[in-house]
Coordinates of C-alpha atoms in Angstrom, one line a residue:
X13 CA 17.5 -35.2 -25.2
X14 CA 17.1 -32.7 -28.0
X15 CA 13.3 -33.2 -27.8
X16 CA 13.8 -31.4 -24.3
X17 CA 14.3 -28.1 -25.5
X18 CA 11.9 -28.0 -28.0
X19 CA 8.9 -28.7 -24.8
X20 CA 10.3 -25.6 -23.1
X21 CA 10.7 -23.8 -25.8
X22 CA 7.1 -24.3 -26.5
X23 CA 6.0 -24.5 -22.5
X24 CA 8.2 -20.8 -21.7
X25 CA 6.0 -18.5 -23.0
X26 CA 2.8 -20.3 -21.5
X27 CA 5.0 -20.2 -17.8
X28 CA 5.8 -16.6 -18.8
X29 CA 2.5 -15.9 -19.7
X30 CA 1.1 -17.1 -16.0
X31 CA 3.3 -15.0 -14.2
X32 CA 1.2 -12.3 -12.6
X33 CA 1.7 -8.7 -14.1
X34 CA 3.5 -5.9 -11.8
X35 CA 1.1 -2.8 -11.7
X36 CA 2.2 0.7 -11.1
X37 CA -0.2 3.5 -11.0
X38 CA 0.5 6.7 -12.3
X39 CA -0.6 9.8 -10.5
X40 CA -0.3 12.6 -13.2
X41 CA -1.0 10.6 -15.9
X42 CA -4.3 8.9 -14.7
X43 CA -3.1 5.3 -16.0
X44 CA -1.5 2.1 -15.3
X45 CA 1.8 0.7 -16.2
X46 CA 1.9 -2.9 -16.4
X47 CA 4.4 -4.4 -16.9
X48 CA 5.8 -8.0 -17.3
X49 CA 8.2 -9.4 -14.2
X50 CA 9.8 -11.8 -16.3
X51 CA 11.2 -9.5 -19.2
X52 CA 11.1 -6.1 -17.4
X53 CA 9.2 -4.2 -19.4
X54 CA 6.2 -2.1 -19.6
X55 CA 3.9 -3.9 -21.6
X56 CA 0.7 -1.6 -21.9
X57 CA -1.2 1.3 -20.0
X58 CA -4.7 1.1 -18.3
X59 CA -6.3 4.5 -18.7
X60 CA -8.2 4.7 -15.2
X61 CA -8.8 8.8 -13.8
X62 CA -7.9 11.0 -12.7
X63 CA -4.9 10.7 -9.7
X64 CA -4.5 7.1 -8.9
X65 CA -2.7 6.5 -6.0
X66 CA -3.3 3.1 -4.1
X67 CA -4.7 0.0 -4.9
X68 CA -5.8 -3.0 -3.0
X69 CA -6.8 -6.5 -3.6
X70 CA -11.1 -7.2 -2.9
X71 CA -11.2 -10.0 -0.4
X72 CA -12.1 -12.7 -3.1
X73 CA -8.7 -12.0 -4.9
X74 CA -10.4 -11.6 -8.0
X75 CA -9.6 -8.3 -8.7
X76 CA -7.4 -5.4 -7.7
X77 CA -9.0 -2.0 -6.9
X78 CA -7.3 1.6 -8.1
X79 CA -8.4 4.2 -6.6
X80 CA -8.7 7.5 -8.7
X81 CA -9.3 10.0 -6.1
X82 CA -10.0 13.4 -8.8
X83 CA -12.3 11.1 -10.2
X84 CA -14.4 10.1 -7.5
X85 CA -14.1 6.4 -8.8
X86 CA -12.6 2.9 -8.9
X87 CA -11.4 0.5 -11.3
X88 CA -12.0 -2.8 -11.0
X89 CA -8.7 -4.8 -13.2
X90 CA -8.1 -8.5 -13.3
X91 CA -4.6 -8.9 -11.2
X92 CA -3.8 -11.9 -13.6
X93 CA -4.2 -10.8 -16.7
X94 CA -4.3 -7.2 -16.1
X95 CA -8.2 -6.7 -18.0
X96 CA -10.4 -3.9 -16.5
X97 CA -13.8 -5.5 -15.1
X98 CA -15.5 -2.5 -14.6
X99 CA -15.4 0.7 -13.1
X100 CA -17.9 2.5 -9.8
X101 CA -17.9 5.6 -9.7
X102 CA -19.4 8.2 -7.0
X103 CA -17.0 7.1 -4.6
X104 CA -15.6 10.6 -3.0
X105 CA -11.8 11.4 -3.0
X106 CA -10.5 7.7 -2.4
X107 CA -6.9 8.5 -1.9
X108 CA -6.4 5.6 0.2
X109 CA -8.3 2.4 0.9
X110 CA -8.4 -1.1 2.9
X111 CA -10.6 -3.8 3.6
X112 CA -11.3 -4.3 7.0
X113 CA -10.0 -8.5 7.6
X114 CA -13.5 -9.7 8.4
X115 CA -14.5 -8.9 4.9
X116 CA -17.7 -6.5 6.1
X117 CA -16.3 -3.2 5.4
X118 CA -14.4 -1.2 2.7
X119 CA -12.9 2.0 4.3
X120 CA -11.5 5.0 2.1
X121 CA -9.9 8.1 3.0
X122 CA -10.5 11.6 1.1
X123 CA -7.3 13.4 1.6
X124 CA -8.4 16.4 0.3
X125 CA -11.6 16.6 1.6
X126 CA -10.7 15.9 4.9
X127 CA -13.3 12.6 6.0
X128 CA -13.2 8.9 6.1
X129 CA -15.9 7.0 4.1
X130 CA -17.1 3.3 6.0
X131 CA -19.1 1.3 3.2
X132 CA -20.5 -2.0 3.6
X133 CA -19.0 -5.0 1.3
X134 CA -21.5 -7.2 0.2
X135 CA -18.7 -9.1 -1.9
X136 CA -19.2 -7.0 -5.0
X137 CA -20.4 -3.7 -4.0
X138 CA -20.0 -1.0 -1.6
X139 CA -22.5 1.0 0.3
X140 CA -22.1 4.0 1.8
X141 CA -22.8 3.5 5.6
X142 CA -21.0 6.4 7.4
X143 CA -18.5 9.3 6.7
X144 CA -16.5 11.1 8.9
X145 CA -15.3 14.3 9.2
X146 CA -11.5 14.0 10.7
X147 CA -8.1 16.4 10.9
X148 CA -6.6 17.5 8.1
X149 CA -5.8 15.5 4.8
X150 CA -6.6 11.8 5.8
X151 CA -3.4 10.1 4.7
X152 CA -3.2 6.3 5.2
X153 CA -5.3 3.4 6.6
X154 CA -4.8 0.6 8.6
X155 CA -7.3 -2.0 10.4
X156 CA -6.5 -4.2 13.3
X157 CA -6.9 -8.0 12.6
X158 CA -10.5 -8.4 14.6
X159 CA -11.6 -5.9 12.7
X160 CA -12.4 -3.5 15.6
X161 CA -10.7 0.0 14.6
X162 CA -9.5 1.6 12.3
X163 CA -6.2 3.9 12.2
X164 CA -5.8 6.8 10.0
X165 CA -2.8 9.6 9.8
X166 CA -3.6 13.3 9.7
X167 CA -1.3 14.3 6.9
X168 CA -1.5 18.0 8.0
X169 CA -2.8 18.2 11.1
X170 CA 0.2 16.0 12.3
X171 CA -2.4 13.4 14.2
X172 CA -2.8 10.0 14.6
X173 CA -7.0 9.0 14.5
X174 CA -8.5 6.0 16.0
X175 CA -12.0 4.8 15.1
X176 CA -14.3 2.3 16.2
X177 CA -15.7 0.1 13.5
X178 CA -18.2 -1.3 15.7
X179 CA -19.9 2.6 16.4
X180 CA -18.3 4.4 13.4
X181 CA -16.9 7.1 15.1
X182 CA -13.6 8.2 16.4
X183 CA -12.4 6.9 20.1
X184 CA -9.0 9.0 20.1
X185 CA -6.5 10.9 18.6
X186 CA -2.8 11.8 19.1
X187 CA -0.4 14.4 18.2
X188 CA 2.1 13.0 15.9
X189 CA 5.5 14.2 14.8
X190 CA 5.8 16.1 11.2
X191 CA 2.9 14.9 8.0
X192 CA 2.4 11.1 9.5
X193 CA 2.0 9.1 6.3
X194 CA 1.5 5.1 6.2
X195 CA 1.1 2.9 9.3
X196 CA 2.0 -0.6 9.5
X197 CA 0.7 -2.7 12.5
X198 CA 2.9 -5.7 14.0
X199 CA 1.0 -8.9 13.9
X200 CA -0.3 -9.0 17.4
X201 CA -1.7 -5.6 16.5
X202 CA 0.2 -3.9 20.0
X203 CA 2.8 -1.6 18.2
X204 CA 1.5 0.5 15.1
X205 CA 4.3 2.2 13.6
X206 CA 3.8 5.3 11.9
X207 CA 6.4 7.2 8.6
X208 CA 7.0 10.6 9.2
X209 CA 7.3 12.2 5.6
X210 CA 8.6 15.4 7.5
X211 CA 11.1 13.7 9.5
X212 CA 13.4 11.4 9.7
X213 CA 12.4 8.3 11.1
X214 CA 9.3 6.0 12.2
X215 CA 7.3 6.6 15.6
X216 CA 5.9 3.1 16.9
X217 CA 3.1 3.9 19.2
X218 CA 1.6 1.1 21.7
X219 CA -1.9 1.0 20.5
X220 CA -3.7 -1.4 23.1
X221 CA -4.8 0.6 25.7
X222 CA -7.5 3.7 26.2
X223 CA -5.3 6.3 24.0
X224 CA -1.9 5.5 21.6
X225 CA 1.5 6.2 23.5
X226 CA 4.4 7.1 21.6
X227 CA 7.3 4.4 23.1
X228 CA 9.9 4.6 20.3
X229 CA 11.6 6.9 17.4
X230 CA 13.0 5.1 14.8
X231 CA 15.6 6.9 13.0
X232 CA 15.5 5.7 9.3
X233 CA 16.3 8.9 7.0
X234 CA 14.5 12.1 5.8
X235 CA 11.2 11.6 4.4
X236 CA 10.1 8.2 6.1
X237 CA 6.7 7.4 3.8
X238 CA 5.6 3.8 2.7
X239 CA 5.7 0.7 4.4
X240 CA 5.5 -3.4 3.0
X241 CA 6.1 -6.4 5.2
X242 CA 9.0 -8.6 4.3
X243 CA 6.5 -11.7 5.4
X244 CA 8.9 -13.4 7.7
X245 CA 6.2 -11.9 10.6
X246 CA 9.6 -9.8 11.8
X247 CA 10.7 -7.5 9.3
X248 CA 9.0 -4.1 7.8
X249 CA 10.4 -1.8 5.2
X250 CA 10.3 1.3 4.4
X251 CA 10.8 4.1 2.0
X252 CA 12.7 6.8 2.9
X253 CA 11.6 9.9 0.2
X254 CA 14.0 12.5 0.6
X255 CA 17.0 10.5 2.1
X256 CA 16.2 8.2 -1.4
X257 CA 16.8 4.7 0.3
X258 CA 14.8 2.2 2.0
X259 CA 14.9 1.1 5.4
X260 CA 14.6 -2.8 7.1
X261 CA 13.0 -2.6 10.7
X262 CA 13.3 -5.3 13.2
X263 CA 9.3 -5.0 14.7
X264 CA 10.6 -7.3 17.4
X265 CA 13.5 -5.3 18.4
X266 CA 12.6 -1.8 17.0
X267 CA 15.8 -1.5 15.0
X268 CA 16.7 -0.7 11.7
X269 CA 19.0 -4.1 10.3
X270 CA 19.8 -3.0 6.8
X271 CA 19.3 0.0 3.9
X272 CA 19.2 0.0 0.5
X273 CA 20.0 2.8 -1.8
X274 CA 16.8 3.8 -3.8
X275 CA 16.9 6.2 -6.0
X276 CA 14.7 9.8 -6.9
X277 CA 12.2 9.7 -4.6
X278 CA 10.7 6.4 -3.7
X279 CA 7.5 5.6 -2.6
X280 CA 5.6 3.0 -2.4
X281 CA 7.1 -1.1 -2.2
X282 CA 6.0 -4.6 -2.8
X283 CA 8.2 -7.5 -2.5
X284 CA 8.0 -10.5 -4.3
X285 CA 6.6 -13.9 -3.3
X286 CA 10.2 -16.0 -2.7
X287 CA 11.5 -12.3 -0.6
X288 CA 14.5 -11.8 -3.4
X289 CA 12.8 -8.9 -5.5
X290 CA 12.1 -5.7 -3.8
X291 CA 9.5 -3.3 -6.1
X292 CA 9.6 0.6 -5.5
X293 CA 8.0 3.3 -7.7
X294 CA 10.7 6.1 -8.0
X295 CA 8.5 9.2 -8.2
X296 CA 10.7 11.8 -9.8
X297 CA 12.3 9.4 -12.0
X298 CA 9.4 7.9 -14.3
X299 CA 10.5 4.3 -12.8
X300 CA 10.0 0.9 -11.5
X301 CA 13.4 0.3 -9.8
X302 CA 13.9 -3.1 -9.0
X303 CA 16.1 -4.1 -6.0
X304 CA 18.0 -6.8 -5.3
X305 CA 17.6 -7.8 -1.8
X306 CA 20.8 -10.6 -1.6
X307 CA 22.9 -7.7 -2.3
X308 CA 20.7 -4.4 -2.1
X309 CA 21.9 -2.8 -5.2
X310 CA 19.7 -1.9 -8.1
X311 CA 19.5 -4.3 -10.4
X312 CA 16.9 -2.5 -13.3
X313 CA 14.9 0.5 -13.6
X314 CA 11.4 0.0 -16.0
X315 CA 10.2 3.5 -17.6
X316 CA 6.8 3.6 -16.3
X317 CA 4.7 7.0 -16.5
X318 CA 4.7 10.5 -14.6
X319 CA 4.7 10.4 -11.1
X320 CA 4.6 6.5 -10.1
X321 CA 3.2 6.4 -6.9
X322 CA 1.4 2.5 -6.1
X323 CA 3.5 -0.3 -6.7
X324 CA 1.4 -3.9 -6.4
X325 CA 1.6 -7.6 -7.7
X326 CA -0.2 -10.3 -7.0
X327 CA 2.5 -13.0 -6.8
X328 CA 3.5 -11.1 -3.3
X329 CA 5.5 -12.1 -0.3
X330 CA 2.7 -12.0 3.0
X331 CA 1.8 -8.9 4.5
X332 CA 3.0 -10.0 7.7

C-alpha cells in the first residue's frame, strides 16, 4: 500500500492548491493579504488604493470586488486564484458596497462624502443611475431579498435610512442609538438588526411596516460593529470592537447563545464553509485571528498588514 502515499503525496499540493485563498484588505496600507487556509500564511500582497475596506462577490461569482474608497476605484481579483482582472475607476468614495439579489443594481456608500451611489449592473459594468445625498457618513448597506429597498446606517448622524430601489429615493429614516454600523436582515427580511459601534449591544428594528420600530436591545459588549451569518438560517455573529470578543445571536429568539474572546480590536468575520473556522481581522493587531468555533479559543493569528479591516473567502458558510 506503499504506492498510496506516493498518489497523495503527489495529489496534496494540487488539493491544496484548489483551496480558495482567504483575502484581508488592508486599510492603511492600500493592499491585500492573501493568504493560504491550508498552511496559514500570508502568501503575497495585492497593491489595490488607497483605503480598502469591503469587498463583495459580483453576482456571477467570478470575481471579488475591493473597494478603495480614497481612490475612487475598484479592483476586480479572481477569488480562486487571487489574480487582479482589472481595475474601474471613477467610482466616488466606495466605502461600502452590495449587490442588490435581483442582480440589476450595485449600490455603494461614500462615507465621507455623505451620499449613496445606485448604478446599473449590466453583468460587467456599472452605470451611474442616481446618487443620494443622505445623513452623515453612510456606514453600511444592506438590501432586502426582493430587491425593493435598501438600508443604510448614518455613522454620525446616528440614523437608520430606508430607500426605495424602485424610485431611488429615501422612504424613511429613524433615529438610532450611538454610530450604527453594519445591519444584518433575518431571512424573512421582518427584523434588521443594527451594531452600535458606540454602545454596547445590537438594536433589531421591525422593518415591515410604513417606518422601522425599534422592538429589541441586544446587549453584546462595547463596540458592537460587524456582522456574518453562521448559515444555519438562525444564527448571526458579531464583532464586538472595544469589548474585543464576538457575539452569537439567536435571530429567532433575540438572544445572545455564546462569546468568543477576540482579540485587539476586531472587525470584520467570515466563517468557513463546514461552520468550524471563524475569520476576523484584528485591527490593532496586524492579524488574521482564526477561531475555533468547537471550543472558541484562538487557535492562530496570520501577520497580515496595517489596519485589517475586510475579512472574505470564497469557500464560505451561507449568508443566511
Amino acid at each position: 500500500m506503499a504506492w498510496l502515499g506516493c498518489l497523495w503525496a503527489l495529489l496534496a499540493p494540487a488539493a491544496e492548491a484548489s483551496t480558495p485563498p482567504v483575502f484581508v484588505l488592508n486599510s492603511l496600507d492600500g493592499d491585500v493579504s492573501v493568504v493560504d487556509p491550508v498552511s496559514w500564511t500570508e502568501t503575497r500582497r495585492i497593491p489595490t488604493g488607497k483605503e480598502p475596506h469591503h469587498l463583495y462577490l459580483t453576482p456571477d461569482g467570478k470575481s471579488v470586488i475591493v473597494a478603495n474608497a480614497l481612490s475612487d476605484s475598484l479592483t476586480f481579483i479572481d477569488p480562486r486564484t487571487a489574480e487582479v482582472q482589472r481595475t474601474v475607476r471613477g467610482i466616488v468614495d466606495p466605502y461600502q458596497l452590495r449587490f442588490s439579489p435581483d442582480m440589476k443594481w450595485f449600490v455603494t456608500a461614500a462615507n465621507r462624502l455623505n451620499h449613496i451611489d445606485i448604478y446599473r449592473w449590466d453583468g460587467r459594468d456599472m452605470s451611474l443611475v442616481k446618487r443620494i445625498s443622505t445623513g452623515k457618513t453612510p456606514s453600511h448597506l444592506w438590501i432586502d431579498s426582493k430587491s425593493t429597498t435598501i438600508w443604510s446606517t448614518m455613522q454620525d448622524s446616528d440614523e437608520l435610512v430606508a430607500i426605495d430601489l424602485a424610485s431611488q429615493t429615501i422612504k424613511w429614516r429613524v433615529k438610532t442609538g450611538a454610530m450604527p454600523a453594519d445591519l444584518f436582515a433575518t431571512p424573512d427580511d421582518r427584523l434588521l438588526l443594527i451594531g452600535l459601534t458606540g454602545g454596547d449591544g445590537v438594536e433589531v428594528y421591525d422593518v415591515k411596516g410604513k417606518e422601522a420600530r425599534l422592538v429589541r436591545k441586544i446587549p453584546t459588549g462595547l463596540g458592537a460593529h460587524a456582522f456574518r451569518a453562521l448559515g444555519d438560517r438562525r444564527h448571526v455573529l458579531v464583532s464586538n470592537r472595544v469589548a474585543n470578543s464576538i457575539s452569537k445571536i439567536d435571530y429567532q429568539s433575540l438572544q445572545v447563545v455564546a462569546n468568543y474572546p477576540a482579540p485587539s480590536g476586531p472587525d470584520c468575520i467570515d466563517v468557513s464553509a463546514d461552520g468550524k473556522t471563524l475569520m476576523v481581522a484584528s485591527r490593532w493587531a496586524r492579524k488574521l485571528t482564526v477561531i475555533d468555533m468547537a471550543t472558541g479559543n484562538v487557535v492562530r493569528q496570520v501577520g497580515v498588514g496595517k489596519s485589517p479591516h475586510g475579512v472574505w473567502t470564497l469557500n464560505h458558510a451561507p449568508r443566511l
